[in-house]
GROMACS .gro file of C-alpha atoms in nm:
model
  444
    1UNK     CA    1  11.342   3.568   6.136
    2UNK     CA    2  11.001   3.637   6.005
    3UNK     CA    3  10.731   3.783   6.269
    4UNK     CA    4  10.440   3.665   6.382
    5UNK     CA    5  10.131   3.840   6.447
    6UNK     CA    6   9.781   3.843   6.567
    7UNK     CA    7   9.472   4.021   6.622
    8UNK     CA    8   9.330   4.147   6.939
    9UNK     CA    9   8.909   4.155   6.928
   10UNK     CA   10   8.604   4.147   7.131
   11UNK     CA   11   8.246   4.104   7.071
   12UNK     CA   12   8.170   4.474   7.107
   13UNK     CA   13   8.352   4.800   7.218
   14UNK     CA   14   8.407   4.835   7.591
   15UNK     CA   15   8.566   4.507   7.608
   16UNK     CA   16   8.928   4.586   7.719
   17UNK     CA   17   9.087   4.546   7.409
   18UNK     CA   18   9.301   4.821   7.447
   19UNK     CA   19   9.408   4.778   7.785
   20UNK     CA   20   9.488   4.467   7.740
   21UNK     CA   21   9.695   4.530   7.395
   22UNK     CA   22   9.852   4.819   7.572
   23UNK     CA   23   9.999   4.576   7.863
   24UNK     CA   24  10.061   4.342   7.653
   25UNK     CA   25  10.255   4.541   7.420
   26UNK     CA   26  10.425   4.695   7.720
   27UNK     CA   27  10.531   4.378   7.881
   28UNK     CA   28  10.688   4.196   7.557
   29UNK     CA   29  10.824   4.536   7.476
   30UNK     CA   30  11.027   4.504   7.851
   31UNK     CA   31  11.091   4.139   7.788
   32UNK     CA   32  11.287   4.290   7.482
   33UNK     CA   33  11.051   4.201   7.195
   34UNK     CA   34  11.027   4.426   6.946
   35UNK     CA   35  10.630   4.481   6.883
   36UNK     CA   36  10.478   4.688   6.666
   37UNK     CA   37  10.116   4.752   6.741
   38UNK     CA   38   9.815   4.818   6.463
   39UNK     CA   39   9.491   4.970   6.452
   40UNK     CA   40   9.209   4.838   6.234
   41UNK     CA   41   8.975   5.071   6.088
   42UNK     CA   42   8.995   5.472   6.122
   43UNK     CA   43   9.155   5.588   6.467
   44UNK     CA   44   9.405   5.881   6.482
   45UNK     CA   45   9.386   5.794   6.954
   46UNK     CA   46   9.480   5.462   6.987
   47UNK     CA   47   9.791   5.418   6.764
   48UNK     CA   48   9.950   5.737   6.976
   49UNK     CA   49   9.894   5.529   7.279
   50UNK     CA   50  10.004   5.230   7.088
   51UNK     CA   51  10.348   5.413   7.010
   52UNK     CA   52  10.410   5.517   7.359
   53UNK     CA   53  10.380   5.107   7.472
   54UNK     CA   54  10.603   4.971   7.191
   55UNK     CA   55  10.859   5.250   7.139
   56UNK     CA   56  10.765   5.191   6.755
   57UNK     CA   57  10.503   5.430   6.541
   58UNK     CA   58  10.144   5.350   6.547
   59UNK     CA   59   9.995   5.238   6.237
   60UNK     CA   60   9.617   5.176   6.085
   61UNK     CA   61   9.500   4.909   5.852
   62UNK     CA   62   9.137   4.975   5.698
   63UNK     CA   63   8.987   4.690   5.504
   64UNK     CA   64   8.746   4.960   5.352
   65UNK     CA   65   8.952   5.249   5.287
   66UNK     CA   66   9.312   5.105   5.193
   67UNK     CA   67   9.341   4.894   4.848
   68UNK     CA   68   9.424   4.550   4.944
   69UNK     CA   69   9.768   4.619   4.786
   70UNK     CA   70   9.836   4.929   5.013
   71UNK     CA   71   9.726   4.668   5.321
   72UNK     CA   72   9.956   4.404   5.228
   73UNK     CA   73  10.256   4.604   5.186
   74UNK     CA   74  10.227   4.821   5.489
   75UNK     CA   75  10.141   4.481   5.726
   76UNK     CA   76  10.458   4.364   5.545
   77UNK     CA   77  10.669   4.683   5.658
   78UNK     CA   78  10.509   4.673   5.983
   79UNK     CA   79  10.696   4.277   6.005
   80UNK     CA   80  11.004   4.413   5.843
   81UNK     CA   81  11.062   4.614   6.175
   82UNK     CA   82  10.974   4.389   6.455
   83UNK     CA   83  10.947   4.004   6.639
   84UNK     CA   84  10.548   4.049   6.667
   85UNK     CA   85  10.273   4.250   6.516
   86UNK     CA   86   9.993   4.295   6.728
   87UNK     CA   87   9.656   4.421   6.528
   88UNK     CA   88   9.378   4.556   6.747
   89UNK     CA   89   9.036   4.533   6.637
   90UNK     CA   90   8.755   4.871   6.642
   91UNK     CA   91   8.446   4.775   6.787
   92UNK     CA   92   8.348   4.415   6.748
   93UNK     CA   93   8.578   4.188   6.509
   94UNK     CA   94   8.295   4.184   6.236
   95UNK     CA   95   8.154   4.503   6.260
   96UNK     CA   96   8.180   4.739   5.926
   97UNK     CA   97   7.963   4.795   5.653
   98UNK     CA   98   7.793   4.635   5.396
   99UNK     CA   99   7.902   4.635   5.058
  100UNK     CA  100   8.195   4.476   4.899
  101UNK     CA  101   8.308   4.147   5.011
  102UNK     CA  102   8.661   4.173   5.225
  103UNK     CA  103   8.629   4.552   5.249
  104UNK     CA  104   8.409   4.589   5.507
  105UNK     CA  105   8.603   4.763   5.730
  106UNK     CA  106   8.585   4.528   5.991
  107UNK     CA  107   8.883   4.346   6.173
  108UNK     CA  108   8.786   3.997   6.070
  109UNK     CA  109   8.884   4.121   5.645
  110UNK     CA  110   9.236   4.196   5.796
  111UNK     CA  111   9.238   3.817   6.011
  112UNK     CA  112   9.130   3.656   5.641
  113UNK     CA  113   9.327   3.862   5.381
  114UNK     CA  114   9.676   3.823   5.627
  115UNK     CA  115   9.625   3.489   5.742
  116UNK     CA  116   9.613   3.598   6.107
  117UNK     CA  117   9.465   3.437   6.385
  118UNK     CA  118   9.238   3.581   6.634
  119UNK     CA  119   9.247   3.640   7.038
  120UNK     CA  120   8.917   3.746   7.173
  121UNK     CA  121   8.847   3.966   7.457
  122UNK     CA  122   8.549   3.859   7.664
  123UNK     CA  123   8.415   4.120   7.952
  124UNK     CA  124   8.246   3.793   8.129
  125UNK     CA  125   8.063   4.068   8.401
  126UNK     CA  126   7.711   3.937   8.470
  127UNK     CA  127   7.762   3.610   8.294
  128UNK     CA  128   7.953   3.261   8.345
  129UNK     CA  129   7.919   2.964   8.163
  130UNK     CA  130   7.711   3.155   7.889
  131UNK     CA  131   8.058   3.320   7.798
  132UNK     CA  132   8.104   2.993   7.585
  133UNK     CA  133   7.803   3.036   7.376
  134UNK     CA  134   7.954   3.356   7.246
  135UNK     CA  135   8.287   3.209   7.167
  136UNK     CA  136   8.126   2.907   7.012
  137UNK     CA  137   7.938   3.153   6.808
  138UNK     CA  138   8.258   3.358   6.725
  139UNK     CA  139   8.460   3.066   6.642
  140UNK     CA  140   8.174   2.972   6.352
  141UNK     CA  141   8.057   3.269   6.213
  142UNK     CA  142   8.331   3.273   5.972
  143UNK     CA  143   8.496   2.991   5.850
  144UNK     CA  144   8.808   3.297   5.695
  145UNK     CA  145   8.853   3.346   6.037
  146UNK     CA  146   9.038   3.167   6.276
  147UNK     CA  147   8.985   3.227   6.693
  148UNK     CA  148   9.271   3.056   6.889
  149UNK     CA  149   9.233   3.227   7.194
  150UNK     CA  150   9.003   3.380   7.486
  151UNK     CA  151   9.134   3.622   7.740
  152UNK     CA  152   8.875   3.676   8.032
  153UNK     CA  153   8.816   4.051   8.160
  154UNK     CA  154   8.633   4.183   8.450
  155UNK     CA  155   8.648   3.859   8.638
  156UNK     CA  156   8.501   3.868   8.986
  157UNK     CA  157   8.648   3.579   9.165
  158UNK     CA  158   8.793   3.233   9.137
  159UNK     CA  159   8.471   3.044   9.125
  160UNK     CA  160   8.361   3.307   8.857
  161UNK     CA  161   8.648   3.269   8.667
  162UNK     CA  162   8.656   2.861   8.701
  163UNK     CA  163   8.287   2.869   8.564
  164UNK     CA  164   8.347   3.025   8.280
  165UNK     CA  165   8.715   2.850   8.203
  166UNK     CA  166   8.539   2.536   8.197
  167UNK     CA  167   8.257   2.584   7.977
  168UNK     CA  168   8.508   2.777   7.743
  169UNK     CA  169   8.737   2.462   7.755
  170UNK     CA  170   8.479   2.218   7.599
  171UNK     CA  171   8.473   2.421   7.300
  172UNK     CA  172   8.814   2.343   7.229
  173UNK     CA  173   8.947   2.709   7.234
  174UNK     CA  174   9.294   2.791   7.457
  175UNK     CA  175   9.184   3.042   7.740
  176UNK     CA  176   9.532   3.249   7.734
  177UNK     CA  177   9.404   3.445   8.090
  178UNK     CA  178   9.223   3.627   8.314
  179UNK     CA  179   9.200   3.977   8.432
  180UNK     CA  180   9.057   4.047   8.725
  181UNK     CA  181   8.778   4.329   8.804
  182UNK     CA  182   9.005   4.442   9.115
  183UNK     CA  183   9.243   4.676   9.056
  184UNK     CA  184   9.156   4.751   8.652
  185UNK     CA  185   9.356   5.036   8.491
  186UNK     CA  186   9.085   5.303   8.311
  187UNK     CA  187   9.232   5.533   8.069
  188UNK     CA  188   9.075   5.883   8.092
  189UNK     CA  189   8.844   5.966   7.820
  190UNK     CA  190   8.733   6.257   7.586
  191UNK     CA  191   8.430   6.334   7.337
  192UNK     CA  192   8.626   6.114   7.034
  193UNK     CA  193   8.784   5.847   7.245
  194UNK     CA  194   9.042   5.824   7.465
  195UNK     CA  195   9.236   6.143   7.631
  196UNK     CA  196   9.560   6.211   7.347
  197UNK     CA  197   9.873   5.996   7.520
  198UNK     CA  198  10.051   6.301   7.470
  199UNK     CA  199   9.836   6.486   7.710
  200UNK     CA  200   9.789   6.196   7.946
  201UNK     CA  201   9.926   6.319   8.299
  202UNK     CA  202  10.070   5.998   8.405
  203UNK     CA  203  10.109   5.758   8.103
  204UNK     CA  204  10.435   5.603   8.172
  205UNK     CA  205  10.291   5.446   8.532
  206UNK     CA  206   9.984   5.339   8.396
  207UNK     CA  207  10.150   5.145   8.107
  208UNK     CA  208  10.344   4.998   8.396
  209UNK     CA  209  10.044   4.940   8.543
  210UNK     CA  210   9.894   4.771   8.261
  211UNK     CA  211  10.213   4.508   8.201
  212UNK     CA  212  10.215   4.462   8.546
  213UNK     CA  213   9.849   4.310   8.510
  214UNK     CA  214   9.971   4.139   8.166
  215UNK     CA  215  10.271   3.948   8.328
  216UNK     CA  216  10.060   3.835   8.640
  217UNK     CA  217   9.747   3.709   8.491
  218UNK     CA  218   9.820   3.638   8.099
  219UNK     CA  219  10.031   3.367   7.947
  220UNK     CA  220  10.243   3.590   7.729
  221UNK     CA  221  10.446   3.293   7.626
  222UNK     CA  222  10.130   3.087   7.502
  223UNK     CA  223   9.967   3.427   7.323
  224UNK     CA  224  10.329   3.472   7.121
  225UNK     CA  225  10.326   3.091   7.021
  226UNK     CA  226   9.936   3.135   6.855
  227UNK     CA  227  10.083   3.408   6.641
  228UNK     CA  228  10.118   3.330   6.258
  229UNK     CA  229  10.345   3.406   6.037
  230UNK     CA  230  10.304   3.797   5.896
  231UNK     CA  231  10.322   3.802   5.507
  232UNK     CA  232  10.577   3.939   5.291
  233UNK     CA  233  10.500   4.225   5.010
  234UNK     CA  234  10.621   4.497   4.809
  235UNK     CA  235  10.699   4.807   4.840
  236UNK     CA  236  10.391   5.008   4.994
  237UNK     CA  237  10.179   5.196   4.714
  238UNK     CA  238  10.160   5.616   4.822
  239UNK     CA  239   9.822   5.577   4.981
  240UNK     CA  240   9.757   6.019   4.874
  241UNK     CA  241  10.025   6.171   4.614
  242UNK     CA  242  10.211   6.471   4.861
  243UNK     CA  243  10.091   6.773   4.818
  244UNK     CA  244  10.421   6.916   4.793
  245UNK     CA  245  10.798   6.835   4.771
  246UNK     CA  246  10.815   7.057   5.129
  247UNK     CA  247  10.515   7.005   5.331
  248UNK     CA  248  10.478   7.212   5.685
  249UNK     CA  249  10.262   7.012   5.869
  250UNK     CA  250  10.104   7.141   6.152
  251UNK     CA  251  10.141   6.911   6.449
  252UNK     CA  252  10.097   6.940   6.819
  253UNK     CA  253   9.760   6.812   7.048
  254UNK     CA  254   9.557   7.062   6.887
  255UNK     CA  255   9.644   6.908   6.544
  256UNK     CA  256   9.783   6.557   6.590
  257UNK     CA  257   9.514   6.370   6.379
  258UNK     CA  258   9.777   6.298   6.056
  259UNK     CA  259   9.804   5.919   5.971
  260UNK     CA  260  10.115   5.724   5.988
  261UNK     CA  261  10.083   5.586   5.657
  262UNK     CA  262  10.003   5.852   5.499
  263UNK     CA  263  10.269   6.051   5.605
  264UNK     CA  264  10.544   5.821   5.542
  265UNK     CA  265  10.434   5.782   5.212
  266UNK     CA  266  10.483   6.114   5.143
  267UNK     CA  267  10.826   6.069   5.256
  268UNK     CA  268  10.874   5.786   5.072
  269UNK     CA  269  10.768   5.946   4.760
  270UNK     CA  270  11.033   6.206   4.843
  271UNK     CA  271  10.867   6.480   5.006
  272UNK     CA  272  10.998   6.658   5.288
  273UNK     CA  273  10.773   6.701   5.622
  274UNK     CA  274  10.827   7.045   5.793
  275UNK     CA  275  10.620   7.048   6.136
  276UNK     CA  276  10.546   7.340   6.264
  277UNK     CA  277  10.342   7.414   6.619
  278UNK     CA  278  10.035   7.615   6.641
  279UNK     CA  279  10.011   7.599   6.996
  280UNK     CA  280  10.365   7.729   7.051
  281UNK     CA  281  10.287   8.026   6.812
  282UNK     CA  282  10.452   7.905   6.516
  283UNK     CA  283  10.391   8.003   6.143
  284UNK     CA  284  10.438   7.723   5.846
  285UNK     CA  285  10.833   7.723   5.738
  286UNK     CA  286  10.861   7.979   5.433
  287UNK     CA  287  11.086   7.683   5.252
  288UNK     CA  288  10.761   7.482   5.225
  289UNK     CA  289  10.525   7.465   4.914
  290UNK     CA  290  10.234   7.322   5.094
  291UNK     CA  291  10.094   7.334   5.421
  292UNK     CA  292   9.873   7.051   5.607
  293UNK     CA  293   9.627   7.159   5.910
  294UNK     CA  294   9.530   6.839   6.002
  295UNK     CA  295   9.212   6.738   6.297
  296UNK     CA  296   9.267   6.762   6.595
  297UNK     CA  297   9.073   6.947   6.877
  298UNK     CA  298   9.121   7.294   6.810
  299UNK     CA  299   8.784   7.338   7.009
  300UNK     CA  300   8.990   7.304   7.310
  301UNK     CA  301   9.274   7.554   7.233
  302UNK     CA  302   9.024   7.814   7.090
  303UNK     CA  303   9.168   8.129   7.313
  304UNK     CA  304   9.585   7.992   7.249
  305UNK     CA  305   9.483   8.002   6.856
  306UNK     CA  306   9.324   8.301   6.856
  307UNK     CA  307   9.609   8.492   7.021
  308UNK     CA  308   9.890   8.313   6.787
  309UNK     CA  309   9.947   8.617   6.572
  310UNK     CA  310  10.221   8.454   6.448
  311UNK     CA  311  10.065   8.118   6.324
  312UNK     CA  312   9.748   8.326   6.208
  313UNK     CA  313   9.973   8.602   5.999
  314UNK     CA  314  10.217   8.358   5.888
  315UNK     CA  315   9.930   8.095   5.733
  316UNK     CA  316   9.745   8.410   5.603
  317UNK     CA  317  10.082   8.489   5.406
  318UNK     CA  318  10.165   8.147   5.319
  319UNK     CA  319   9.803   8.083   5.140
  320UNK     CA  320   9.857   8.409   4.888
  321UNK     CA  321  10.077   8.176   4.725
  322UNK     CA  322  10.107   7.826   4.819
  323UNK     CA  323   9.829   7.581   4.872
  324UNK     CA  324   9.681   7.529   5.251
  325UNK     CA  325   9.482   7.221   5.313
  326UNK     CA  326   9.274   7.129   5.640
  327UNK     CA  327   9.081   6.846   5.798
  328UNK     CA  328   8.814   6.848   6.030
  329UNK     CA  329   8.988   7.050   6.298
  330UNK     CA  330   9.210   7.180   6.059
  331UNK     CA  331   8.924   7.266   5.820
  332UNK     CA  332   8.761   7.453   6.158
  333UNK     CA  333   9.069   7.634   6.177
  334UNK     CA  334   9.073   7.784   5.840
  335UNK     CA  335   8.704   7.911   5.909
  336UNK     CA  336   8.582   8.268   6.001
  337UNK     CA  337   8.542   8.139   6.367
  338UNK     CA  338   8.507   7.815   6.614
  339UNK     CA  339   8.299   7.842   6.916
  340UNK     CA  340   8.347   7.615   7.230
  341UNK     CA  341   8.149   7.400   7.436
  342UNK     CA  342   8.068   7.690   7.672
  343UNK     CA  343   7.982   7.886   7.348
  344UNK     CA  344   8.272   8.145   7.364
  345UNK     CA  345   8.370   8.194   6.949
  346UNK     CA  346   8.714   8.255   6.896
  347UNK     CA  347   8.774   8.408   6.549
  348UNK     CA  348   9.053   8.163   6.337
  349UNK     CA  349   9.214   8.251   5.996
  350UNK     CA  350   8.921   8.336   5.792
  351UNK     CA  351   9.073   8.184   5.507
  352UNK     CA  352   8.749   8.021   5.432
  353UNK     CA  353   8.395   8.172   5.506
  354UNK     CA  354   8.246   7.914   5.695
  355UNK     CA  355   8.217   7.910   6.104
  356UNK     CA  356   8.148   7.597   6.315
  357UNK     CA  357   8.028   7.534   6.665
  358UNK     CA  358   8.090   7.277   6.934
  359UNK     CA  359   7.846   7.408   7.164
  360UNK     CA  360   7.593   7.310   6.902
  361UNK     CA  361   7.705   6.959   6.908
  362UNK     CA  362   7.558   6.667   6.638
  363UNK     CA  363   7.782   6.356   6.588
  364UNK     CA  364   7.890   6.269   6.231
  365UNK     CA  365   8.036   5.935   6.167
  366UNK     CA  366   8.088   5.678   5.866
  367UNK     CA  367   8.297   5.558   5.583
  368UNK     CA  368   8.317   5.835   5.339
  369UNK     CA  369   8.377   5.834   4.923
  370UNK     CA  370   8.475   6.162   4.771
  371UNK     CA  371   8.501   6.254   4.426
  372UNK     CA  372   8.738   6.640   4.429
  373UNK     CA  373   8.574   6.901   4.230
  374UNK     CA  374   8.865   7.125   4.153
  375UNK     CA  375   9.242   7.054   4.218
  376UNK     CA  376   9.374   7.034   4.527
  377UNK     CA  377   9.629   6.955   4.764
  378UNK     CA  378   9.408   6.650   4.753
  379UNK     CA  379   9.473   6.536   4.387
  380UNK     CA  380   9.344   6.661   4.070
  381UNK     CA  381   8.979   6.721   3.933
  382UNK     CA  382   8.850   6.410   3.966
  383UNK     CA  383   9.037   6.225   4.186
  384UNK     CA  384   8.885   5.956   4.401
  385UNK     CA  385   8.893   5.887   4.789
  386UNK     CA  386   8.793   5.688   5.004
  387UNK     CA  387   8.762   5.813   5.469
  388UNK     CA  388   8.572   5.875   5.730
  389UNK     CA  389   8.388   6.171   5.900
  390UNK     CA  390   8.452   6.172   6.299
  391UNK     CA  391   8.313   6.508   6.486
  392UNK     CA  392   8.082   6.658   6.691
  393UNK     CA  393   8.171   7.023   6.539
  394UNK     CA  394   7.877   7.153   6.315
  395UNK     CA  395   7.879   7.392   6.070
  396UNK     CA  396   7.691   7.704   6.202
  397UNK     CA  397   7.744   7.977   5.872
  398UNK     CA  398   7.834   7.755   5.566
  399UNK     CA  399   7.985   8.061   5.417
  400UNK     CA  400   7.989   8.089   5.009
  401UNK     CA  401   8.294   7.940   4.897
  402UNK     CA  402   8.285   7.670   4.643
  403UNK     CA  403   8.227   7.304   4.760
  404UNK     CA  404   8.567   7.101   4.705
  405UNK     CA  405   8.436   6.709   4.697
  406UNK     CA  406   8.102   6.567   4.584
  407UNK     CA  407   8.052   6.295   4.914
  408UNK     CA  408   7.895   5.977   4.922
  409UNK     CA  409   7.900   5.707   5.277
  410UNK     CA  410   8.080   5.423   5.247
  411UNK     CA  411   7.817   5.207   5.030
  412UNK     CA  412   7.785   5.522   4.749
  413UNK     CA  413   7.481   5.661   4.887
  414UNK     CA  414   7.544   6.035   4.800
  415UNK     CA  415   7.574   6.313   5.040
  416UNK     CA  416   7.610   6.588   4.814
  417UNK     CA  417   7.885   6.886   4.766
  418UNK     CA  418   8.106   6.923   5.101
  419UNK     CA  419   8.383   7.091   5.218
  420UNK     CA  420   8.515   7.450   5.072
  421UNK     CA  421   8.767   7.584   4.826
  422UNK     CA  422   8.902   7.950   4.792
  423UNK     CA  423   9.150   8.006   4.566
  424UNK     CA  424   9.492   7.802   4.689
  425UNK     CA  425   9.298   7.724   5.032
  426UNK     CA  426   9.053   7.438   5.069
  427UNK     CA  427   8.940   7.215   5.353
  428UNK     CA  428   8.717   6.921   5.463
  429UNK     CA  429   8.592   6.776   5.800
  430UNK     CA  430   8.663   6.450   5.583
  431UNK     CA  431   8.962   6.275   5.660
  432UNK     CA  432   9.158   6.124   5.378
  433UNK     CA  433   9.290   5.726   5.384
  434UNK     CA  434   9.354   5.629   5.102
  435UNK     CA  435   9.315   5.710   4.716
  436UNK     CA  436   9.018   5.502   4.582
  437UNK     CA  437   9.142   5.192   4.346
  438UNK     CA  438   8.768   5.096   4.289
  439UNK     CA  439   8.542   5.354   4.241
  440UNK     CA  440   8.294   5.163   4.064
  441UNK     CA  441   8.284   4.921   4.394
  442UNK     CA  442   8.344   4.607   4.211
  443UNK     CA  443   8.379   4.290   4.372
  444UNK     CA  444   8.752   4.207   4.459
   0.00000   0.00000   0.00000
């Protein structure tokens, strides 16, 4: 059978999109469906939390980083393995950038390019019958994309709820449920989102929780039957090349930012993924030919990584003669020091010059292009990429090592040399999607 998928928006973030894909996710999962879940657009948080509801690995589709080839065939795997793909939007389904058309980065390229209808989120609080102005508005905005479906959040009451069903009704668009303000599950939260599932004290009984409040107040049969057919593709293209046959990857909470796709296109190209854990004291496996630091929050294991002589001695070793490669957190990592929030430093592997600060905090957040100066883990001289930046972190002593990429934001604007290179080591706080199939940003 072929599945059937859907996306999950809302006008803006703070909706309830992922509560609500979370229960519903966790309810079809205990009705015996086999879902998948999706992210659109960069988000290392969610798709944990996305795993632990479905059983299945979290995945991310970017309309702005991935080549619509890569998108295709990794929607297409996602189907392969499940009844029902659910896609959940980032912030509101047609926020992204400006630029090129269907690579926005925005939820509503993936609802046109796959063919897959929309269910919108509405947080009704403070309004009624206005509620169907907005979906009106949604509905028409974009004739690529199709909304079948309104689930109500933050309802206060029957008569609120009745108001707002009604108006919703003449505009010809199914109204799949209503959650009610009562009794609302909140996930806890951190400085980039959502507190890491794997850290989450009590995540089993709140996705409980959650289905509970899917079963009683959603149609879950009606929401299944708007899905559309998912479409069928190729193999996936290898999104980065591996940087190695053996790859230790470093992976715990302190370094759990590595994409899914990514990743598994490594294995897929053959490579072997060796995890190690920082955390737990643990140095890169000698039989590996790379190592990986990926982001993370290292800023909030500062004093465990500074006392891992083992990880520390046995990265230090491993970079004489194989090449180390870190992102954002990982990229902190390989610096002289990292200081905390409270403005403690805790001195790292001084593998690169450079310290960073989180007590000194500046957000940094966008699309990135990146154009690699020297050979890398990341590719060869020249190779092109397309990201994001995502931290608070800033760099405090840039240090004197050579720059690695030449950055530009998502619409080419350049940002100028980033990132550092020492001999085999080098490091970002950019974090890698995809290879770039169009670097001269012509219309696809």
């Amino acid at each position: 059978m072929t599945a059937r998928g859907f996306i999950i928006a809302a006008p803006r973030s703070g909706s309830g999109k992922t509560t609500v894909t979370l229960g519903v996710a966790a309810a079809l999962r205990a009705r015996g469906v086999r879902v998948r879940a999706v992210k659109s657009g960069p988000d290392y948080i969610d798709p944990a939390f996305h795993a632990a509801a479905t059983g299945r690995p979290g995945l991310n589709l970017d309309s702005f980083a991935m080549p619509p080839a890569l998108i295709d065939a990794l929607a297409a795997e996602a189907a392969a393995e499940a009844d029902l793909v659910l896609i959940e939007a980032s912030m509101g389904l047609f926020d992204g950038i400006e630029g090129e058309p269907g690579r926005s980065g925005a939820a509503a390229d993936l609802a046109a390019r796959l063919g897959l209808p929309v269910v919108l989120v509405l947080d009704i609080s403070g309004q009624s019958q206005s509620a169907a102005a907005v979906v009106r508005g949604f509905a028409s905005h974009d004739p690529r994309v199709r909304i079948t479906g309104v689930i109500l959040n933050q309802v206060a009451s029957e008569r609120h709820r009745a108001q707002a069903s009604a108006a919703i009704a003449q505009v010809g668009i199914q109204i799949l449920g209503s959650l009610p303000r009562d009794g609302a599950v909140r996930l806890p939260e951190r400085h980039l989102g959502l507190v890491q599932a794997g850290e989450h004290p009590a995540l089993a009984a709140q996705l409980a929780a959650l289905a509970e409040r899917a079963e009683k107040h959603i149609d879950l049969a009606a929401l299944v039957a708007l899905g559309a057919p998912m479409p069928s593709s190729g193999p996936a293209p290898v999104a980065l090349a591996p940087p190695g046959q053996r790859i230790a990857l470093a992976q715990d909470v302190a370094f759990s930012f590595a994409y899914e796709h990514l990743v598994a296109g490594w294995r897929r190209a053959g490579a072997e993924i060796l995890p190690f854990s920082p955390l737990a004291d643990e140095a890169p496996d000698d039989a590996a030919d790379a190592c990986w630091l990926p982001g993370g929050y290292p800023e909030l294991h500062g004093g465990t990584l500074a006392g891992a002589a083992r990880f520390l001695d046995g990265v230090r070793r491993f970079a004489r003669t194989r090449p180390v490669h870190g992102e954002c957190g990982g990229f902190m990592v390989l610096g002289q020091s990292i200081e905390d929030a409270q403005g403690t430093a805790y001195p790292m592997l001084g593998l690169l010059s450079h310290a960073t600060s989180f007590a000194k905090r500046r957000l940094n957040l966008g699309y990135r292009r990146a154009v690699t100066l020297h050979a890398s883990p990341l590719g060869p001289v020249g190779t092109r990429l397309r990201g994001h930046e995502f931290h608070y972190a800033s760099v405090t002593h840039a240090g004197d090592d050579a720059p690695l990429v030449e950055l530009s934001d998502g619409q080419g604007k350049g940002m100028g040399p980033s990132g550092s290179r020492r001999e085999r080591v080098s490091g970002t706080f950019f974090h890698i999607i995809a290879t770039d199939d169009q670097p001269s940003g012509a219309d696809l």
